[in-house]
CSV table of C-alpha atoms and ligand atoms in Angstrom, one decimal:
chain,number,residue,atom,x,y,z
A,158,MET,CA,190.1,110.5,148.9
A,159,SER,CA,190.1,108.6,145.5
A,160,LEU,CA,186.8,109.0,143.5
A,161,GLU,CA,187.6,106.1,141.1
A,162,THR,CA,184.6,103.9,140.4
A,163,SER,CA,184.7,100.4,140.0
A,164,ALA,CA,183.2,99.0,136.4
A,165,PRO,CA,179.4,98.7,136.1
A,166,PRO,CA,178.5,95.0,135.8
A,167,ARG,CA,178.6,93.7,132.2
A,168,TRP,CA,174.9,93.2,130.2
A,169,GLN,CA,173.8,89.5,129.8
A,170,PRO,CA,170.8,88.3,127.9
A,171,ARG,CA,168.3,87.7,130.8
A,172,THR,CA,164.9,87.0,129.5
A,173,GLN,CA,161.5,85.9,131.5
A,174,ARG,CA,158.0,84.7,130.2
A,175,ALA,CA,154.8,86.5,131.4
A,176,GLY,CA,151.9,84.6,129.4
A,177,GLU,CA,152.3,85.4,125.9
A,178,TRP,CA,155.3,87.7,126.3
A,179,GLU,CA,158.5,87.1,126.1
A,180,ILE,CA,160.5,89.7,128.0
A,181,THR,CA,164.2,90.6,127.5
A,182,ALA,CA,166.0,93.0,129.9
A,183,LEU,CA,168.4,95.4,127.6
A,184,SER,CA,170.5,98.1,128.9
A,185,SER,CA,171.3,101.8,128.0
A,186,GLY,CA,173.9,102.6,130.0
A,187,TRP,CA,174.4,103.8,133.3
A,188,LEU,CA,174.4,107.0,135.7
A,189,ARG,CA,175.3,107.8,139.4
A,190,LEU,CA,173.1,109.7,141.4
A,191,ASP,CA,173.6,110.8,145.2
A,192,GLY,CA,172.4,108.0,147.6
A,193,GLY,CA,170.5,110.3,150.0
A,194,SER,CA,168.3,111.8,147.3
A,195,MET,CA,167.5,108.4,146.1
A,196,TRP,CA,166.6,107.4,149.6
A,197,GLY,CA,164.6,110.2,150.8
A,198,VAL,CA,164.1,110.0,154.5
A,199,VAL,CA,165.8,106.5,154.7
A,200,PRO,CA,168.6,106.4,156.9
A,201,ALA,CA,172.3,106.2,155.3
A,202,THR,CA,173.0,103.5,158.1
A,203,MET,CA,170.4,101.1,156.4
A,204,TRP,CA,170.5,102.1,152.5
A,205,ARG,CA,174.6,102.3,152.4
A,206,GLU,CA,174.0,98.3,153.2
A,207,TRP,CA,171.9,97.7,150.4
A,208,THR,CA,173.4,100.0,147.7
A,209,PRO,CA,176.8,100.7,148.8
A,210,PRO,CA,177.8,104.3,147.7
A,211,ASP,CA,180.9,105.8,146.5
A,212,ALA,CA,183.4,108.1,148.1
A,213,ASP,CA,181.1,110.8,146.7
A,214,ASN,CA,178.4,109.4,148.3
A,215,THR,CA,176.8,108.5,144.7
A,216,ILE,CA,175.4,104.9,144.1
A,217,ARG,CA,175.5,103.5,140.5
A,218,LEU,CA,172.2,103.0,138.9
A,219,ALA,CA,171.4,101.1,135.7
A,220,CYS,CA,169.4,102.7,133.0
A,221,ARG,CA,167.6,99.2,131.8
A,222,PRO,CA,165.2,99.1,128.8
A,223,PHE,CA,163.2,95.9,128.1
A,224,LEU,CA,161.9,94.3,125.2
A,225,ALA,CA,158.6,92.4,125.1
A,226,ARG,CA,157.8,90.3,122.1
A,227,ARG,CA,154.8,88.3,121.2
A,228,GLY,CA,154.0,87.5,117.6
A,229,LYS,CA,154.7,90.5,115.3
A,230,ASP,CA,154.6,93.2,118.3
A,231,VAL,CA,158.0,94.3,119.1
A,232,VAL,CA,157.7,96.8,121.8
A,233,LEU,CA,160.6,98.6,123.8
A,234,ILE,CA,159.3,99.8,127.3
A,235,GLU,CA,161.4,102.6,128.3
A,236,PRO,CA,164.0,103.6,125.8
A,237,GLY,CA,166.9,104.8,128.6
A,238,ILE,CA,169.6,107.3,129.1
A,239,GLY,CA,171.1,107.2,125.7
A,240,THR,CA,174.4,108.8,124.8
A,241,ARG,CA,173.4,112.4,123.8
A,242,TRP,CA,175.2,114.0,126.7
A,243,ALA,CA,177.7,117.1,126.5
A,244,GLU,CA,181.0,116.4,128.4
A,245,LYS,CA,179.7,118.5,131.4
A,246,TRP,CA,176.5,116.6,132.2
A,247,ARG,CA,178.2,113.2,131.8
A,248,LYS,CA,180.6,114.2,134.1
A,249,ILE,CA,177.9,115.5,136.7
A,250,TYR,CA,175.9,112.0,136.5
A,251,LYS,CA,179.1,110.0,136.0
A,252,ILE,CA,177.1,108.6,132.6
A,253,GLU,CA,178.8,105.6,131.4
A,254,TYR,CA,178.3,104.6,127.8
A,255,VAL,CA,178.9,100.7,128.5
A,256,ASP,CA,176.3,98.0,127.3
A,257,THR,CA,174.3,101.1,125.3
A,258,LEU,CA,170.7,100.2,123.8
A,259,GLU,CA,172.0,100.1,120.1
A,260,GLU,CA,174.7,97.5,121.4
A,261,THR,CA,172.3,95.1,123.5
A,262,LEU,CA,169.6,95.4,121.0
A,263,ALA,CA,171.9,94.2,118.2
A,264,ARG,CA,173.1,91.4,120.9
A,265,VAL,CA,169.6,90.1,121.0
A,266,GLY,CA,169.1,90.3,117.0
A,267,VAL,CA,166.7,93.5,116.9
A,268,LYS,CA,167.3,96.3,114.5
A,269,PRO,CA,165.9,99.6,115.6
A,270,GLU,CA,163.6,99.4,112.5
A,271,ASP,CA,162.0,96.1,113.6
A,272,VAL,CA,160.5,98.0,117.0
A,273,THR,CA,156.8,98.4,116.4
A,274,HIS,CA,155.6,100.5,119.6
A,275,VAL,CA,158.2,102.5,122.1
A,276,ILE,CA,156.5,102.9,125.6
A,277,ASP,CA,157.7,105.7,128.0
A,278,SER,CA,156.6,105.5,131.4
A,279,HIS,CA,157.1,109.4,132.0
A,280,CYS,CA,159.5,111.8,130.3
A,281,HIS,CA,162.9,112.0,132.5
A,282,TRP,CA,165.6,112.1,130.4
A,283,ASP,CA,167.0,109.2,131.9
A,284,HIS,CA,164.3,107.2,131.0
A,285,ILE,CA,163.9,108.2,127.6
A,286,GLY,CA,167.2,110.0,125.7
A,287,SER,CA,167.7,106.8,123.9
A,288,GLN,CA,164.6,107.5,121.8
A,289,VAL,CA,166.2,110.2,120.1
A,290,VAL,CA,169.6,110.0,118.3
A,291,GLU,CA,171.9,112.2,116.2
A,292,ARG,CA,173.1,111.4,112.6
A,293,ASP,CA,174.7,113.8,110.8
A,294,GLY,CA,174.2,116.5,113.1
A,295,LYS,CA,170.6,116.0,112.9
A,296,LEU,CA,168.1,114.7,115.8
A,297,VAL,CA,166.4,111.7,114.2
A,298,PRO,CA,164.0,109.1,116.2
A,299,PHE,CA,166.0,105.9,116.9
A,300,PHE,CA,163.0,103.6,116.1
A,301,PRO,CA,162.0,105.2,113.0
A,302,ASN,CA,158.9,103.0,112.5
A,303,ALA,CA,157.7,102.4,116.0
A,304,ARG,CA,154.5,104.1,117.3
A,305,HIS,CA,155.7,106.2,120.5
A,306,PHE,CA,153.5,106.5,123.6
A,307,ALA,CA,154.2,108.7,126.8
A,308,PRO,CA,151.6,110.1,129.1
A,309,ALA,CA,150.2,113.2,127.7
A,310,VAL,CA,151.1,115.4,130.8
A,311,GLU,CA,154.6,114.2,130.7
A,312,ILE,CA,154.8,115.2,127.2
A,313,ALA,CA,153.6,118.7,128.1
A,314,MET,CA,155.8,118.8,131.1
A,315,ALA,CA,158.9,117.9,128.8
A,316,LYS,CA,157.9,120.9,126.4
A,317,LYS,CA,157.5,123.3,129.1
A,318,PRO,CA,158.7,122.0,132.6
A,319,GLY,CA,158.9,125.3,134.4
A,320,HIS,CA,161.7,125.9,137.0
A,321,ALA,CA,161.1,123.2,139.5
A,322,ARG,CA,161.0,120.6,137.0
A,323,ALA,CA,163.3,121.9,134.2
A,324,ALA,CA,166.3,120.0,135.6
A,325,SER,CA,164.5,116.2,134.7
A,326,TYR,CA,163.2,117.1,131.3
A,327,ARG,CA,164.7,117.7,127.7
A,328,ALA,CA,162.1,119.0,125.4
A,329,GLU,CA,164.2,117.4,122.1
A,330,ASP,CA,163.4,113.8,124.0
A,331,VAL,CA,159.8,114.3,122.8
A,332,LEU,CA,159.7,117.1,120.2
A,333,CYS,CA,161.7,115.1,117.6
A,334,ILE,CA,159.3,112.1,117.9
A,335,GLU,CA,156.2,114.2,118.1
A,336,GLU,CA,157.2,116.5,114.8
A,337,ARG,CA,157.4,113.0,112.9
A,338,GLY,CA,153.5,112.2,114.0
A,339,LEU,CA,155.0,109.3,115.9
A,340,LEU,CA,154.2,110.4,119.0
A,341,GLU,CA,150.8,109.8,121.2
A,342,GLY,CA,149.9,110.6,124.5
A,343,PHE,CA,147.8,108.8,127.1
A,344,GLU,CA,145.8,109.2,130.2
A,345,GLY,CA,144.3,107.2,132.9
A,346,THR,CA,144.2,103.7,132.3
A,347,ARG,CA,144.7,102.8,128.8
A,348,GLU,CA,145.3,99.6,127.1
A,349,LEU,CA,148.0,100.2,124.6
A,350,LEU,CA,148.0,96.8,123.0
A,351,PRO,CA,145.6,93.6,123.8
A,352,GLY,CA,146.8,92.9,127.4
A,353,LEU,CA,149.4,95.7,127.6
A,354,VAL,CA,148.2,98.4,129.9
A,355,ALA,CA,149.5,101.7,130.9
A,356,HIS,CA,148.3,103.3,134.1
A,357,VAL,CA,149.0,106.8,135.0
A,358,LEU,CA,149.8,107.1,138.9
A,359,GLY,CA,151.6,110.3,139.7
A,360,GLY,CA,153.6,110.8,142.8
A,361,HIS,CA,157.3,110.6,141.6
A,362,SER,CA,156.4,112.9,138.6
A,363,ASP,CA,153.1,114.5,137.3
A,364,GLY,CA,152.2,111.5,135.1
A,365,VAL,CA,154.5,108.5,136.2
A,366,SER,CA,153.0,105.3,135.0
A,367,VAL,CA,153.5,101.6,135.4
A,368,ILE,CA,153.0,99.2,132.8
A,369,THR,CA,151.6,95.8,133.2
A,370,LEU,CA,151.5,93.1,130.6
A,371,GLY,CA,149.1,89.8,130.8
A,372,GLU,CA,146.8,88.8,133.6
A,373,GLY,CA,146.7,86.9,137.0
A,374,SER,CA,149.9,85.2,138.2
A,375,GLU,CA,151.0,85.4,134.7
A,376,ARG,CA,151.1,89.1,135.0
A,377,ALA,CA,154.3,91.4,134.7
A,378,ILE,CA,154.7,95.1,135.9
A,379,PHE,CA,157.4,97.5,134.6
A,380,TRP,CA,158.0,99.6,137.9
A,381,SER,CA,159.5,102.4,136.4
A,382,ASP,CA,160.3,105.0,139.1
A,383,VAL,CA,157.5,103.9,141.3
A,384,VAL,CA,159.8,101.3,142.6
A,385,PRO,CA,163.2,102.1,141.2
A,386,THR,CA,165.3,99.2,142.4
A,387,THR,CA,164.4,95.9,144.4
A,388,HIS,CA,165.3,97.7,147.6
A,389,HIS,CA,162.5,100.6,147.4
A,390,VAL,CA,159.8,98.0,148.3
A,391,GLN,CA,158.8,99.5,151.7
A,392,PRO,CA,155.9,102.1,150.8
A,393,PRO,CA,157.6,104.9,152.5
A,394,TYR,CA,161.0,104.5,150.9
A,395,ILE,CA,160.5,107.4,148.7
A,396,MET,CA,163.1,109.1,146.6
A,397,ALA,CA,163.7,112.8,147.4
A,398,TYR,CA,163.4,113.6,143.8
A,399,ASP,CA,159.8,112.8,144.1
A,400,LEU,CA,157.1,115.6,143.4
A,401,ASP,CA,154.1,114.5,145.4
A,402,VAL,CA,155.4,112.3,148.3
A,403,VAL,CA,151.9,111.8,149.8
A,404,ARG,CA,150.5,110.5,146.6
A,405,SER,CA,153.8,108.5,145.9
A,406,PHE,CA,153.1,106.6,149.4
A,407,GLU,CA,149.4,106.0,148.2
A,408,VAL,CA,150.1,104.4,144.9
A,409,ARG,CA,153.2,102.4,146.2
A,410,SER,CA,151.1,101.1,148.9
A,411,GLN,CA,148.5,99.9,146.6
A,412,TRP,CA,150.2,98.4,143.9
A,413,LEU,CA,152.7,96.8,146.5
A,414,GLU,CA,150.3,95.0,148.0
A,415,GLU,CA,148.6,94.0,144.5
A,416,ALA,CA,152.0,93.0,143.2
A,417,ALA,CA,153.1,90.8,146.0
A,418,ARG,CA,149.4,89.2,146.4
A,419,GLY,CA,149.3,88.4,142.5
A,420,SER,CA,153.0,87.4,142.7
A,421,TRP,CA,153.6,89.3,139.7
A,422,LEU,CA,157.3,89.3,137.6
A,423,GLY,CA,158.5,92.8,138.5
A,424,MET,CA,160.8,94.6,136.1
A,425,PHE,CA,163.3,97.1,137.9
A,426,PHE,CA,164.6,100.0,135.6
A,427,HIS,CA,167.4,101.4,138.3
A,428,ASP,CA,168.2,98.3,140.1
A,429,GLU,CA,171.9,97.8,139.5
A,430,HIS,CA,172.2,94.0,139.6
A,431,VAL,CA,168.5,92.4,139.4
A,432,PRO,CA,166.5,93.1,136.2
A,433,PHE,CA,163.7,90.8,137.2
A,434,ALA,CA,161.9,90.2,141.1
A,435,ARG,CA,158.7,89.2,142.3
A,436,ILE,CA,157.7,90.9,145.5
A,437,ALA,CA,156.3,89.0,148.7
A,438,LYS,CA,155.0,90.2,151.7
A,439,ASP,CA,156.3,89.1,155.2
A,440,GLY,CA,153.9,90.4,158.2
A,441,LYS,CA,153.9,94.1,157.3
A,442,ARG,CA,157.4,94.1,155.1
A,443,TYR,CA,157.9,93.2,151.9
A,444,ARG,CA,160.8,91.5,150.4
A,445,CYS,CA,161.9,91.1,146.7
A,446,GLU,CA,162.8,87.7,145.1
A,447,PRO,CA,165.0,87.9,142.1
A,448,ALA,CA,163.5,86.1,139.1
A,449,CYS,CA,166.8,85.9,137.3
B,205,ZN,ZN1,162.0,109.7,136.9
């Protein structure tokens, strides 16, 4: 059986507005994870239609940062996977350095030095690896002038994950930023900039958060791994990776309901094809309407 995979869809600039914010979907590369793990208890007969797997049962996942701009605020939400990977891990996770953060930022005319804020929803390596780069054999922050924010409990887990969480974190992804005084932890519900709020939820990981921008029908939400793709929109469609499934079910039920009621603009990190979509509800079931 051939394990050759198709090429990932190439990045193209896609921008949406949410109130005063202009939000552009970037790319930081790609990885593949086992489809069964990404879909938890959902039967393969169903998920294979929505996210067709390769011969080895893996599905391709985007690692998609979002650039939110408003006046002098240049905010990078979720840096992404990055290119700091040993060959062994690149092979295991089939990490593809196609349309990297460096390349896609340059394509929208933004220099890493221009970024004023970096927000990490949680500290799993596929979400924050890009915030640290290697230059002349040394690890340095990719965004040297940005204030970086991450959930306090996630910073702690990244530094000392313990056995059950060890495969999901790399300490250097946060230490390099913290050592330079650029990293700040947040807890609970925290307004990081006027109208830009981090909500620590937990479930998928100890401190996974969603990020909201703006208010009312103008509101956008970065779903992170709370809703990893536009197909994961029914509350029980919980990844096998989630630490606390009961908590995941609670927060997903609550936030999907609110997002559908408000017709919020959703920002999806892992969806292979769709960066922006709004969630709607038909009877008891949710569906996603791609926004661009
Ligand atoms: Zn995660």
